[in-house]
Amino acid sequence: MNPSMAITEAPGLFTANGLTGLIFLVMMAVTLIGGLIACTAERLVRSVAGLIVCFIGVAALYYFLNSPFVALMQILIYVGAVCITIAFAIMLAAPEENKKNGPAGPLSGPLAFITAGIVTIGLIVMAMRAKFTSLPKVNGGSVKEIGIQFLTSYSMVFELISIVLLIAIIGALVIARAGRSK
Amino acid sequence: MSFLTLYNNLNTFLYLAAILFGMGVYGIVTHRTLIGMLISSELILAAASINFMAFNRFTAPDPTVGQVFTLFIMAIAAAEAAIGLSIIIAVYRNYKSVDTEDLVELNG
C-alpha cells in the first residue's frame, strides 16, 4: 500500500471529510473532462477553453496537495497568461474557414489512440507496482519556507530562470518581428 | 477503501497524471495545427507537474522541493509558450497557414 494519510474508516458523505472527498472527485472529473475537450475538440478555440477548464481543475488538485501558493500561481500563470496568449495566437494566425483540426488521415485517430493508451496503461501499471516509502517531514512546506528555499538553496536556479525568461521574451519579439513589411 | 478518501492516496494522483499524459500524447499525434500541438504539450507539462506535487506531498521529506520544481516548470512553460507562439506567427506570416501538412518545405 502506497503512502496515504491516516483516515481509518470511511467517512459519511455529509461530514467534513466526506464533503472534501466529494469536492476532490468533482475536481478530478473537471480536470479529465477539460483535458478531453482540449485534445479532441474540432476547433482550436474550444481546445483552449478545455485547456483552461483543465488547468483550473489541476489548481484545485494542488490545493488538495497542501500547496495553495502553487495553486494560485497555476491559475495566475497558466490560465491568466499562457492560455490567453494562445488565444491571441489563434486569433492572429488561424483563420477559421478551411480549418479542420481532426485526425490527419483515416488511420491516425485509432493509431494515436492506441499509442496514447499504451503509454497511459504502462504508466498506470508502473505506478501500481512500485513501492514508495514515506519519509518524515522536516518542515511544513509553507510559503515562507518556499521563499527561504528560493533565496538560499535554489538562488542560482532562480537567477538563471529569470535570465531564461528575459531571453525568451526578447527572442519572441525578434522572431515575431522578422519579415514584417511595415 | 471509500471513494471519498481517494484524495489521501498517492496512486490516485499518479493515475490521473498518467491519463492526462496520455491525452497529451493523443492530442499531439492527432492535431493538425501547430497551435493544437502546443496546447497538447501543455497538458503533458501539467501531468509532470502533478506527479512532482504528489510525490512532494506524500513521500518527500522536504515538502518545499516539489513546489519549487513546479514553479520552475511553470516559468519554463511560459517561456516555451512565448517562443512557440512567436514561431507560429512567423510561420503563418511566411506560409499563410499553421497546418502541419502545408509546412513541407524540408520534405525531401
mmCIF file of N, CA and C in Angstrom, chain A residues 1-5 7 10-11 17-18 21 24 28 32 35-36 38-39 44 48 54-55 61-62 65-67 69-70 73-74 78 85 89-90 92-93 100-102 104 112-113 116 119-120 123 128 132-139 141 145-146 149-150 154 157 161 165 168 172 176 178-179, chain B residues 2-16 18-19 21-23 26-27 29-33 35-36 39 42-43 46 49-50 53-65 67-68 70-72 74-77 79 81-83 85-86 89-90 92-93 98 101:
data_model
loop_
_atom_site.group_PDB
_atom_site.id
_atom_site.type_symbol
_atom_site.label_atom_id
_atom_site.label_comp_id
_atom_site.label_asym_id
_atom_site.label_seq_id
_atom_site.Cartn_x
_atom_site.Cartn_y
_atom_site.Cartn_z
ATOM 1 N N MET A 1 0.850 -1.191 0.000
ATOM 2 C CA MET A 1 0.000 0.000 0.000
ATOM 3 C C MET A 1 0.880 1.232 0.000
ATOM 4 N N ASN A 2 0.662 2.082 -0.941
ATOM 5 C CA ASN A 2 1.470 3.279 -1.030
ATOM 6 C C ASN A 2 1.047 4.297 0.021
ATOM 7 N N PRO A 3 1.892 5.290 0.262
ATOM 8 C CA PRO A 3 1.641 6.205 1.363
ATOM 9 C C PRO A 3 0.308 6.906 1.253
ATOM 10 N N SER A 4 -0.383 6.943 2.341
ATOM 11 C CA SER A 4 -1.602 7.737 2.405
ATOM 12 C C SER A 4 -1.729 8.201 3.831
ATOM 13 N N MET A 5 -2.402 9.335 3.962
ATOM 14 C CA MET A 5 -2.536 9.887 5.294
ATOM 15 C C MET A 5 -3.615 9.124 6.062
ATOM 16 N N ILE A 7 -6.724 8.251 7.492
ATOM 17 C CA ILE A 7 -8.155 8.334 7.783
ATOM 18 C C ILE A 7 -8.591 6.885 7.811
ATOM 19 N N ALA A 10 -14.256 4.800 6.596
ATOM 20 C CA ALA A 10 -14.865 5.571 5.520
ATOM 21 C C ALA A 10 -15.751 6.643 6.109
ATOM 22 N N PRO A 11 -15.558 7.916 5.692
ATOM 23 C CA PRO A 11 -16.385 8.987 6.249
ATOM 24 C C PRO A 11 -17.760 9.004 5.607
ATOM 25 N N ASN A 17 -14.880 15.488 6.161
ATOM 26 C CA ASN A 17 -14.010 14.687 5.303
ATOM 27 C C ASN A 17 -14.751 14.173 4.078
ATOM 28 N N GLY A 18 -16.033 13.815 4.262
ATOM 29 C CA GLY A 18 -16.792 13.298 3.140
ATOM 30 C C GLY A 18 -17.006 14.351 2.078
ATOM 31 N N GLY A 21 -13.850 14.912 0.186
ATOM 32 C CA GLY A 21 -13.655 13.869 -0.831
ATOM 33 C C GLY A 21 -14.544 14.066 -2.028
ATOM 34 N N PHE A 24 -13.139 16.716 -4.144
ATOM 35 C CA PHE A 24 -11.987 16.195 -4.882
ATOM 36 C C PHE A 24 -12.429 15.405 -6.105
ATOM 37 N N MET A 28 -11.482 16.268 -9.901
ATOM 38 C CA MET A 28 -10.803 15.299 -10.761
ATOM 39 C C MET A 28 -11.570 15.152 -12.076
ATOM 40 N N LEU A 32 -10.256 15.941 -15.919
ATOM 41 C CA LEU A 32 -10.260 14.968 -17.014
ATOM 42 C C LEU A 32 -11.132 15.437 -18.176
ATOM 43 N N GLY A 35 -9.271 18.146 -20.055
ATOM 44 C CA GLY A 35 -8.214 17.572 -20.891
ATOM 45 C C GLY A 35 -8.777 16.888 -22.115
ATOM 46 N N LEU A 36 -9.923 16.207 -21.930
ATOM 47 C CA LEU A 36 -10.546 15.522 -23.066
ATOM 48 C C LEU A 36 -10.988 16.525 -24.129
ATOM 49 N N ALA A 38 -9.708 19.483 -24.547
ATOM 50 C CA ALA A 38 -8.525 20.114 -25.129
ATOM 51 C C ALA A 38 -7.900 19.238 -26.198
ATOM 52 N N CYS A 39 -7.920 17.905 -26.037
ATOM 53 C CA CYS A 39 -7.203 17.083 -27.010
ATOM 54 C C CYS A 39 -8.095 16.554 -28.108
ATOM 55 N N LEU A 44 -9.940 25.134 -32.571
ATOM 56 C CA LEU A 44 -8.863 25.460 -31.634
ATOM 57 C C LEU A 44 -9.346 26.286 -30.462
ATOM 58 N N VAL A 48 -8.638 25.552 -26.466
ATOM 59 C CA VAL A 48 -8.095 26.444 -25.438
ATOM 60 C C VAL A 48 -9.052 26.546 -24.263
ATOM 61 N N CYS A 54 -9.243 22.510 -17.686
ATOM 62 C CA CYS A 54 -8.323 21.506 -17.153
ATOM 63 C C CYS A 54 -7.359 22.128 -16.149
ATOM 64 N N PHE A 55 -6.835 23.308 -16.452
ATOM 65 C CA PHE A 55 -5.857 23.934 -15.549
ATOM 66 C C PHE A 55 -6.518 24.380 -14.254
ATOM 67 N N LEU A 61 -6.535 20.512 -7.592
ATOM 68 C CA LEU A 61 -5.792 19.346 -7.092
ATOM 69 C C LEU A 61 -4.579 19.782 -6.280
ATOM 70 N N TYR A 62 -3.941 20.881 -6.682
ATOM 71 C CA TYR A 62 -2.799 21.371 -5.902
ATOM 72 C C TYR A 62 -3.236 21.805 -4.508
ATOM 73 N N LEU A 65 -3.125 18.954 -2.418
ATOM 74 C CA LEU A 65 -1.766 18.511 -2.128
ATOM 75 C C LEU A 65 -1.044 19.506 -1.229
ATOM 76 N N ASN A 66 -1.775 20.266 -0.435
ATOM 77 C CA ASN A 66 -1.182 21.151 0.579
ATOM 78 C C ASN A 66 -0.359 22.278 -0.007
ATOM 79 N N SER A 67 -0.698 22.770 -1.199
ATOM 80 C CA SER A 67 0.121 23.820 -1.805
ATOM 81 C C SER A 67 -0.752 24.932 -2.355
ATOM 82 N N PHE A 69 -0.198 28.058 -2.517
ATOM 83 C CA PHE A 69 0.561 29.045 -3.290
ATOM 84 C C PHE A 69 0.733 28.598 -4.735
ATOM 85 N N VAL A 70 1.116 27.324 -4.908
ATOM 86 C CA VAL A 70 1.293 26.824 -6.274
ATOM 87 C C VAL A 70 -0.042 26.790 -7.009
ATOM 88 N N MET A 73 -0.591 30.235 -8.248
ATOM 89 C CA MET A 73 0.328 30.511 -9.359
ATOM 90 C C MET A 73 -0.130 29.790 -10.616
ATOM 91 N N GLN A 74 -0.683 28.583 -10.443
ATOM 92 C CA GLN A 74 -1.194 27.840 -11.610
ATOM 93 C C GLN A 74 -2.283 28.647 -12.308
ATOM 94 N N TYR A 78 -0.839 29.964 -15.769
ATOM 95 C CA TYR A 78 -1.352 29.162 -16.885
ATOM 96 C C TYR A 78 -2.653 29.737 -17.437
ATOM 97 N N THR A 85 -2.446 33.960 -24.034
ATOM 98 C CA THR A 85 -1.506 34.149 -25.140
ATOM 99 C C THR A 85 -1.840 33.213 -26.298
ATOM 100 N N ALA A 89 -2.851 34.073 -30.140
ATOM 101 C CA ALA A 89 -2.192 33.497 -31.319
ATOM 102 C C ALA A 89 -3.213 32.866 -32.245
ATOM 103 N N ILE A 90 -4.255 32.249 -31.681
ATOM 104 C CA ILE A 90 -5.293 31.676 -32.544
ATOM 105 C C ILE A 90 -5.978 32.780 -33.333
ATOM 106 N N LEU A 92 -4.688 35.586 -34.192
ATOM 107 C CA LEU A 92 -3.785 36.190 -35.162
ATOM 108 C C LEU A 92 -3.465 35.245 -36.313
ATOM 109 N N ALA A 93 -3.356 33.963 -36.037
ATOM 110 C CA ALA A 93 -2.704 33.075 -37.006
ATOM 111 C C ALA A 93 -3.564 31.934 -37.498
ATOM 112 N N LYS A 100 -9.624 22.360 -40.386
ATOM 113 C CA LYS A 100 -10.055 21.070 -39.858
ATOM 114 C C LYS A 100 -8.998 20.648 -38.847
ATOM 115 N N ASN A 101 -9.428 20.438 -37.640
ATOM 116 C CA ASN A 101 -8.497 20.122 -36.567
ATOM 117 C C ASN A 101 -8.575 18.654 -36.190
ATOM 118 N N GLY A 102 -9.308 17.876 -36.974
ATOM 119 C CA GLY A 102 -9.492 16.472 -36.629
ATOM 120 C C GLY A 102 -8.293 15.640 -37.022
ATOM 121 N N ALA A 104 -5.562 13.529 -39.042
ATOM 122 C CA ALA A 104 -4.978 13.868 -40.326
ATOM 123 C C ALA A 104 -5.284 12.820 -41.383
ATOM 124 N N ALA A 112 -3.272 6.860 -33.024
ATOM 125 C CA ALA A 112 -2.922 7.751 -31.921
ATOM 126 C C ALA A 112 -3.563 7.271 -30.631
ATOM 127 N N PHE A 113 -4.805 6.777 -30.726
ATOM 128 C CA PHE A 113 -5.480 6.276 -29.527
ATOM 129 C C PHE A 113 -4.733 5.079 -28.945
ATOM 130 N N ALA A 116 -1.444 6.377 -27.321
ATOM 131 C CA ALA A 116 -1.684 7.033 -26.035
ATOM 132 C C ALA A 116 -2.156 6.022 -24.995
ATOM 133 N N VAL A 119 0.857 4.087 -23.664
ATOM 134 C CA VAL A 119 1.644 4.922 -22.747
ATOM 135 C C VAL A 119 0.931 5.043 -21.398
ATOM 136 N N THR A 120 -0.385 5.333 -21.462
ATOM 137 C CA THR A 120 -1.144 5.520 -20.217
ATOM 138 C C THR A 120 -1.161 4.255 -19.371
ATOM 139 N N LEU A 123 2.181 3.550 -17.777
ATOM 140 C CA LEU A 123 2.450 4.394 -16.604
ATOM 141 C C LEU A 123 1.614 3.959 -15.405
ATOM 142 N N MET A 128 1.258 1.292 -10.192
ATOM 143 C CA MET A 128 0.596 0.294 -9.351
ATOM 144 C C MET A 128 1.610 -0.628 -8.692
ATOM 145 N N PHE A 132 6.528 2.991 -2.811
ATOM 146 C CA PHE A 132 7.125 4.244 -2.368
ATOM 147 C C PHE A 132 7.040 4.304 -0.852
ATOM 148 N N THR A 133 8.132 4.698 -0.229
ATOM 149 C CA THR A 133 8.098 4.827 1.226
ATOM 150 C C THR A 133 8.010 6.292 1.595
ATOM 151 N N SER A 134 7.249 6.560 2.625
ATOM 152 C CA SER A 134 7.071 7.923 3.086
ATOM 153 C C SER A 134 8.124 8.251 4.125
ATOM 154 N N LEU A 135 8.747 9.423 3.977
ATOM 155 C CA LEU A 135 9.755 9.849 4.939
ATOM 156 C C LEU A 135 9.161 10.917 5.842
ATOM 157 N N PRO A 136 9.658 11.033 7.048
ATOM 158 C CA PRO A 136 9.142 12.080 7.938
ATOM 159 C C PRO A 136 9.454 13.464 7.400
ATOM 160 N N LYS A 137 8.485 14.376 7.545
ATOM 161 C CA LYS A 137 8.645 15.729 7.020
ATOM 162 C C LYS A 137 9.604 16.525 7.901
ATOM 163 N N VAL A 138 10.427 17.356 7.265
ATOM 164 C CA VAL A 138 11.329 18.203 8.042
ATOM 165 C C VAL A 138 10.778 19.605 8.209
ATOM 166 N N ASN A 139 9.814 20.012 7.392
ATOM 167 C CA ASN A 139 9.138 21.290 7.623
ATOM 168 C C ASN A 139 7.740 21.215 7.025
ATOM 169 N N GLY A 141 6.327 23.120 4.568
ATOM 170 C CA GLY A 141 6.103 23.498 3.186
ATOM 171 C C GLY A 141 5.266 24.746 3.017
ATOM 172 N N GLU A 145 8.613 29.104 3.872
ATOM 173 C CA GLU A 145 9.724 28.167 3.649
ATOM 174 C C GLU A 145 10.074 28.064 2.163
ATOM 175 N N ILE A 146 9.063 28.174 1.296
ATOM 176 C CA ILE A 146 9.362 28.191 -0.146
ATOM 177 C C ILE A 146 10.248 29.390 -0.470
ATOM 178 N N GLN A 149 13.773 28.766 0.662
ATOM 179 C CA GLN A 149 14.461 27.839 -0.247
ATOM 180 C C GLN A 149 14.852 28.544 -1.550
ATOM 181 N N PHE A 150 13.941 29.377 -2.077
ATOM 182 C CA PHE A 150 14.212 30.067 -3.337
ATOM 183 C C PHE A 150 15.460 30.933 -3.226
ATOM 184 N N TYR A 154 18.164 27.376 -3.815
ATOM 185 C CA TYR A 154 17.909 27.422 -5.250
ATOM 186 C C TYR A 154 18.120 28.814 -5.815
ATOM 187 N N VAL A 157 19.425 28.769 -9.461
ATOM 188 C CA VAL A 157 18.393 28.414 -10.427
ATOM 189 C C VAL A 157 17.403 29.563 -10.588
ATOM 190 N N ILE A 161 16.590 31.218 -14.109
ATOM 191 C CA ILE A 161 15.263 31.172 -14.729
ATOM 192 C C ILE A 161 14.814 32.570 -15.126
ATOM 193 N N LEU A 165 13.789 33.633 -18.880
ATOM 194 C CA LEU A 165 12.554 34.339 -19.238
ATOM 195 C C LEU A 165 12.851 35.602 -20.028
ATOM 196 N N ALA A 168 13.838 34.636 -23.470
ATOM 197 C CA ALA A 168 12.676 34.130 -24.207
ATOM 198 C C ALA A 168 11.807 35.278 -24.693
ATOM 199 N N ALA A 172 11.285 36.063 -28.526
ATOM 200 C CA ALA A 172 9.945 36.033 -29.101
ATOM 201 C C ALA A 172 9.670 37.303 -29.892
ATOM 202 N N ALA A 176 9.053 37.206 -33.900
ATOM 203 C CA ALA A 176 7.757 37.640 -34.419
ATOM 204 C C ALA A 176 7.885 38.880 -35.279
ATOM 205 N N ALA A 178 10.519 39.545 -37.341
ATOM 206 C CA ALA A 178 11.285 39.305 -38.568
ATOM 207 C C ALA A 178 10.342 39.107 -39.749
ATOM 208 N N GLY A 179 10.644 39.778 -40.850
ATOM 209 C CA GLY A 179 9.851 39.606 -42.059
ATOM 210 C C GLY A 179 8.594 40.440 -42.086
ATOM 211 N N SER B 2 -12.865 3.822 0.689
ATOM 212 C CA SER B 2 -14.034 4.501 0.158
ATOM 213 C C SER B 2 -13.629 5.460 -0.950
ATOM 214 N N PHE B 3 -14.578 5.787 -1.816
ATOM 215 C CA PHE B 3 -14.285 6.748 -2.879
ATOM 216 C C PHE B 3 -14.009 8.136 -2.309
ATOM 217 N N LEU B 4 -14.532 8.381 -1.123
ATOM 218 C CA LEU B 4 -14.397 9.723 -0.581
ATOM 219 C C LEU B 4 -13.043 9.974 0.058
ATOM 220 N N THR B 5 -12.215 8.950 0.207
ATOM 221 C CA THR B 5 -10.872 9.170 0.752
ATOM 222 C C THR B 5 -9.809 9.060 -0.323
ATOM 223 N N LEU B 6 -10.215 9.143 -1.596
ATOM 224 C CA LEU B 6 -9.243 8.986 -2.674
ATOM 225 C C LEU B 6 -8.185 10.082 -2.645
ATOM 226 N N TYR B 7 -8.555 11.254 -2.144
ATOM 227 C CA TYR B 7 -7.599 12.359 -2.180
ATOM 228 C C TYR B 7 -6.447 12.154 -1.218
ATOM 229 N N ASN B 8 -6.525 11.139 -0.367
ATOM 230 C CA ASN B 8 -5.434 10.866 0.554
ATOM 231 C C ASN B 8 -4.523 9.769 0.055
ATOM 232 N N ASN B 9 -4.601 9.466 -1.217
ATOM 233 C CA ASN B 9 -3.871 8.321 -1.737
ATOM 234 C C ASN B 9 -2.949 8.782 -2.853
ATOM 235 N N LEU B 10 -1.687 8.382 -2.770
ATOM 236 C CA LEU B 10 -0.715 8.789 -3.790
ATOM 237 C C LEU B 10 -1.103 8.261 -5.162
ATOM 238 N N ASN B 11 -1.604 7.014 -5.221
ATOM 239 C CA ASN B 11 -1.860 6.389 -6.511
ATOM 240 C C ASN B 11 -2.917 7.131 -7.314
ATOM 241 N N THR B 12 -3.889 7.733 -6.644
ATOM 242 C CA THR B 12 -4.911 8.488 -7.368
ATOM 243 C C THR B 12 -4.277 9.552 -8.249
ATOM 244 N N PHE B 13 -3.338 10.294 -7.659
ATOM 245 C CA PHE B 13 -2.707 11.383 -8.405
ATOM 246 C C PHE B 13 -1.827 10.835 -9.521
ATOM 247 N N LEU B 14 -1.170 9.694 -9.248
ATOM 248 C CA LEU B 14 -0.315 9.134 -10.300
ATOM 249 C C LEU B 14 -1.158 8.668 -11.488
ATOM 250 N N TYR B 15 -2.311 8.036 -11.198
ATOM 251 C CA TYR B 15 -3.170 7.579 -12.306
ATOM 252 C C TYR B 15 -3.708 8.770 -13.089
ATOM 253 N N LEU B 16 -4.142 9.801 -12.350
ATOM 254 C CA LEU B 16 -4.675 10.996 -13.014
ATOM 255 C C LEU B 16 -3.618 11.618 -13.923
ATOM 256 N N ALA B 18 -1.103 10.093 -15.284
ATOM 257 C CA ALA B 18 -0.869 9.213 -16.427
ATOM 258 C C ALA B 18 -1.938 9.412 -17.488
ATOM 259 N N ILE B 19 -3.193 9.562 -17.056
ATOM 260 C CA ILE B 19 -4.274 9.762 -18.032
ATOM 261 C C ILE B 19 -4.102 11.101 -18.743
ATOM 262 N N PHE B 21 -1.312 12.630 -19.266
ATOM 263 C CA PHE B 21 -0.169 12.459 -20.174
ATOM 264 C C PHE B 21 -0.622 11.765 -21.454
ATOM 265 N N GLY B 22 -1.449 10.712 -21.300
ATOM 266 C CA GLY B 22 -1.940 10.011 -22.482
ATOM 267 C C GLY B 22 -2.771 10.915 -23.370
ATOM 268 N N MET B 23 -3.613 11.768 -22.741
ATOM 269 C CA MET B 23 -4.393 12.722 -23.529
ATOM 270 C C MET B 23 -3.475 13.669 -24.297
ATOM 271 N N TYR B 26 -2.039 11.803 -27.261
ATOM 272 C CA TYR B 26 -3.079 11.662 -28.285
ATOM 273 C C TYR B 26 -3.287 12.974 -29.041
ATOM 274 N N GLY B 27 -3.333 14.091 -28.288
ATOM 275 C CA GLY B 27 -3.555 15.378 -28.939
ATOM 276 C C GLY B 27 -2.405 15.772 -29.846
ATOM 277 N N VAL B 29 -0.428 13.800 -31.474
ATOM 278 C CA VAL B 29 -0.418 12.993 -32.700
ATOM 279 C C VAL B 29 -1.563 13.389 -33.618
ATOM 280 N N THR B 30 -2.747 13.684 -33.071
ATOM 281 C CA THR B 30 -3.888 13.896 -33.964
ATOM 282 C C THR B 30 -4.066 15.337 -34.402
ATOM 283 N N HIS B 31 -3.608 16.313 -33.618
ATOM 284 C CA HIS B 31 -3.856 17.691 -34.033
ATOM 285 C C HIS B 31 -3.099 18.012 -35.310
ATOM 286 N N ARG B 32 -3.751 18.801 -36.155
ATOM 287 C CA ARG B 32 -3.146 19.104 -37.450
ATOM 288 C C ARG B 32 -2.526 20.480 -37.484
ATOM 289 N N THR B 33 -2.738 21.279 -36.465
ATOM 290 C CA THR B 33 -2.143 22.609 -36.470
ATOM 291 C C THR B 33 -1.088 22.711 -35.375
ATOM 292 N N ILE B 35 -0.660 25.109 -33.296
ATOM 293 C CA ILE B 35 -1.206 25.606 -32.031
ATOM 294 C C ILE B 35 -1.848 24.466 -31.251
ATOM 295 N N GLY B 36 -2.527 23.558 -31.970
ATOM 296 C CA GLY B 36 -3.116 22.407 -31.296
ATOM 297 C C GLY B 36 -2.063 21.542 -30.633
ATOM 298 N N ILE B 39 -0.967 23.204 -27.448
ATOM 299 C CA ILE B 39 -1.959 23.009 -26.384
ATOM 300 C C ILE B 39 -1.781 21.629 -25.753
ATOM 301 N N GLU B 42 1.088 21.411 -23.435
ATOM 302 C CA GLU B 42 0.794 21.976 -22.116
ATOM 303 C C GLU B 42 0.134 20.939 -21.208
ATOM 304 N N LEU B 43 -0.696 20.074 -21.798
ATOM 305 C CA LEU B 43 -1.295 19.002 -20.995
ATOM 306 C C LEU B 43 -0.220 18.079 -20.430
ATOM 307 N N ALA B 46 1.455 19.689 -17.561
ATOM 308 C CA ALA B 46 0.604 19.667 -16.370
ATOM 309 C C ALA B 46 0.678 18.308 -15.691
ATOM 310 N N SER B 49 3.818 18.112 -13.727
ATOM 311 C CA SER B 49 3.728 18.921 -12.506
ATOM 312 C C SER B 49 2.912 18.213 -11.431
ATOM 313 N N ILE B 50 1.824 17.547 -11.847
ATOM 314 C CA ILE B 50 1.005 16.827 -10.860
ATOM 315 C C ILE B 50 1.832 15.729 -10.203
ATOM 316 N N MET B 53 4.114 17.284 -7.622
ATOM 317 C CA MET B 53 3.405 17.728 -6.432
ATOM 318 C C MET B 53 2.914 16.547 -5.605
ATOM 319 N N ALA B 54 2.511 15.455 -6.252
ATOM 320 C CA ALA B 54 2.021 14.301 -5.491
ATOM 321 C C ALA B 54 3.148 13.676 -4.679
ATOM 322 N N PHE B 55 4.305 13.466 -5.324
ATOM 323 C CA PHE B 55 5.424 12.898 -4.562
ATOM 324 C C PHE B 55 5.884 13.866 -3.485
ATOM 325 N N ASN B 56 5.793 15.149 -3.773
ATOM 326 C CA ASN B 56 6.152 16.148 -2.779
ATOM 327 C C ASN B 56 5.263 16.031 -1.546
ATOM 328 N N ARG B 57 3.977 15.782 -1.772
ATOM 329 C CA ARG B 57 3.041 15.729 -0.649
ATOM 330 C C ARG B 57 3.192 14.435 0.144
ATOM 331 N N PHE B 58 3.380 13.311 -0.555
ATOM 332 C CA PHE B 58 3.241 12.035 0.138
ATOM 333 C C PHE B 58 4.556 11.389 0.542
ATOM 334 N N THR B 59 5.638 11.635 -0.180
ATOM 335 C CA THR B 59 6.856 10.892 0.152
ATOM 336 C C THR B 59 8.046 11.778 0.503
ATOM 337 N N ALA B 60 8.184 12.949 -0.092
ATOM 338 C CA ALA B 60 9.429 13.700 0.071
ATOM 339 C C ALA B 60 9.557 14.215 1.497
ATOM 340 N N PRO B 61 10.772 14.173 2.056
ATOM 341 C CA PRO B 61 10.943 14.694 3.415
ATOM 342 C C PRO B 61 10.799 16.210 3.487
ATOM 343 N N ASP B 62 11.249 16.911 2.435
ATOM 344 C CA ASP B 62 11.165 18.371 2.451
ATOM 345 C C ASP B 62 10.047 18.811 1.507
ATOM 346 N N PRO B 63 8.897 19.214 2.003
ATOM 347 C CA PRO B 63 7.774 19.495 1.102
ATOM 348 C C PRO B 63 7.877 20.809 0.348
ATOM 349 N N THR B 64 8.998 21.529 0.434
ATOM 350 C CA THR B 64 9.126 22.713 -0.415
ATOM 351 C C THR B 64 9.752 22.386 -1.764
ATOM 352 N N VAL B 65 10.484 21.257 -1.858
ATOM 353 C CA VAL B 65 11.262 20.991 -3.072
ATOM 354 C C VAL B 65 10.347 20.817 -4.282
ATOM 355 N N GLN B 67 7.330 21.912 -4.698
ATOM 356 C CA GLN B 67 6.669 23.165 -5.067
ATOM 357 C C GLN B 67 7.617 24.067 -5.835
ATOM 358 N N VAL B 68 8.906 24.106 -5.401
ATOM 359 C CA VAL B 68 9.888 24.916 -6.121
ATOM 360 C C VAL B 68 10.043 24.398 -7.548
ATOM 361 N N THR B 70 7.843 22.735 -9.324
ATOM 362 C CA THR B 70 6.648 23.040 -10.106
ATOM 363 C C THR B 70 6.628 24.499 -10.542
ATOM 364 N N LEU B 71 7.094 25.385 -9.661
ATOM 365 C CA LEU B 71 7.147 26.796 -10.061
ATOM 366 C C LEU B 71 8.148 26.993 -11.198
ATOM 367 N N PHE B 72 9.273 26.255 -11.156
ATOM 368 C CA PHE B 72 10.233 26.358 -12.264
ATOM 369 C C PHE B 72 9.628 25.805 -13.552
ATOM 370 N N MET B 74 6.540 25.912 -14.352
ATOM 371 C CA MET B 74 5.634 26.948 -14.861
ATOM 372 C C MET B 74 6.398 28.026 -15.618
ATOM 373 N N ALA B 75 7.535 28.460 -15.069
ATOM 374 C CA ALA B 75 8.303 29.503 -15.749
ATOM 375 C C ALA B 75 8.798 29.010 -17.102
ATOM 376 N N ILE B 76 9.294 27.749 -17.129
ATOM 377 C CA ILE B 76 9.767 27.198 -18.397
ATOM 378 C C ILE B 76 8.615 27.084 -19.389
ATOM 379 N N ALA B 77 7.437 26.681 -18.898
ATOM 380 C CA ALA B 77 6.288 26.547 -19.800
ATOM 381 C C ALA B 77 5.884 27.899 -20.361
ATOM 382 N N ALA B 79 7.907 30.470 -20.883
ATOM 383 C CA ALA B 79 8.907 30.811 -21.902
ATOM 384 C C ALA B 79 8.677 30.010 -23.171
ATOM 385 N N ALA B 81 5.867 28.716 -24.252
ATOM 386 C CA ALA B 81 4.678 29.188 -24.968
ATOM 387 C C ALA B 81 4.983 30.470 -25.724
ATOM 388 N N ALA B 82 5.753 31.387 -25.100
ATOM 389 C CA ALA B 82 6.063 32.645 -25.783
ATOM 390 C C ALA B 82 6.866 32.396 -27.055
ATOM 391 N N ILE B 83 7.942 31.589 -26.931
ATOM 392 C CA ILE B 83 8.768 31.296 -28.102
ATOM 393 C C ILE B 83 7.968 30.545 -29.162
ATOM 394 N N LEU B 85 4.739 30.419 -29.722
ATOM 395 C CA LEU B 85 3.720 31.208 -30.404
ATOM 396 C C LEU B 85 4.343 32.221 -31.339
ATOM 397 N N SER B 86 5.509 32.788 -30.975
ATOM 398 C CA SER B 86 6.127 33.720 -31.916
ATOM 399 C C SER B 86 6.615 32.986 -33.160
ATOM 400 N N ILE B 89 3.570 32.470 -35.288
ATOM 401 C CA ILE B 89 3.163 33.677 -36.005
ATOM 402 C C ILE B 89 4.103 33.955 -37.170
ATOM 403 N N ALA B 90 5.415 33.720 -36.969
ATOM 404 C CA ALA B 90 6.359 33.908 -38.079
ATOM 405 C C ALA B 90 6.072 32.923 -39.200
ATOM 406 N N TYR B 92 3.187 31.562 -39.864
ATOM 407 C CA TYR B 92 1.941 31.963 -40.513
ATOM 408 C C TYR B 92 2.177 33.112 -41.479
ATOM 409 N N ARG B 93 3.099 34.018 -41.110
ATOM 410 C CA ARG B 93 3.358 35.148 -41.996
ATOM 411 C C ARG B 93 3.999 34.680 -43.302
ATOM 412 N N VAL B 98 -0.953 27.460 -40.558
ATOM 413 C CA VAL B 98 -0.230 26.795 -39.476
ATOM 414 C C VAL B 98 -0.548 25.299 -39.494
ATOM 415 N N GLU B 101 0.418 19.999 -42.520
ATOM 416 C CA GLU B 101 0.555 19.400 -43.848
ATOM 417 C C GLU B 101 1.008 20.414 -44.890
#
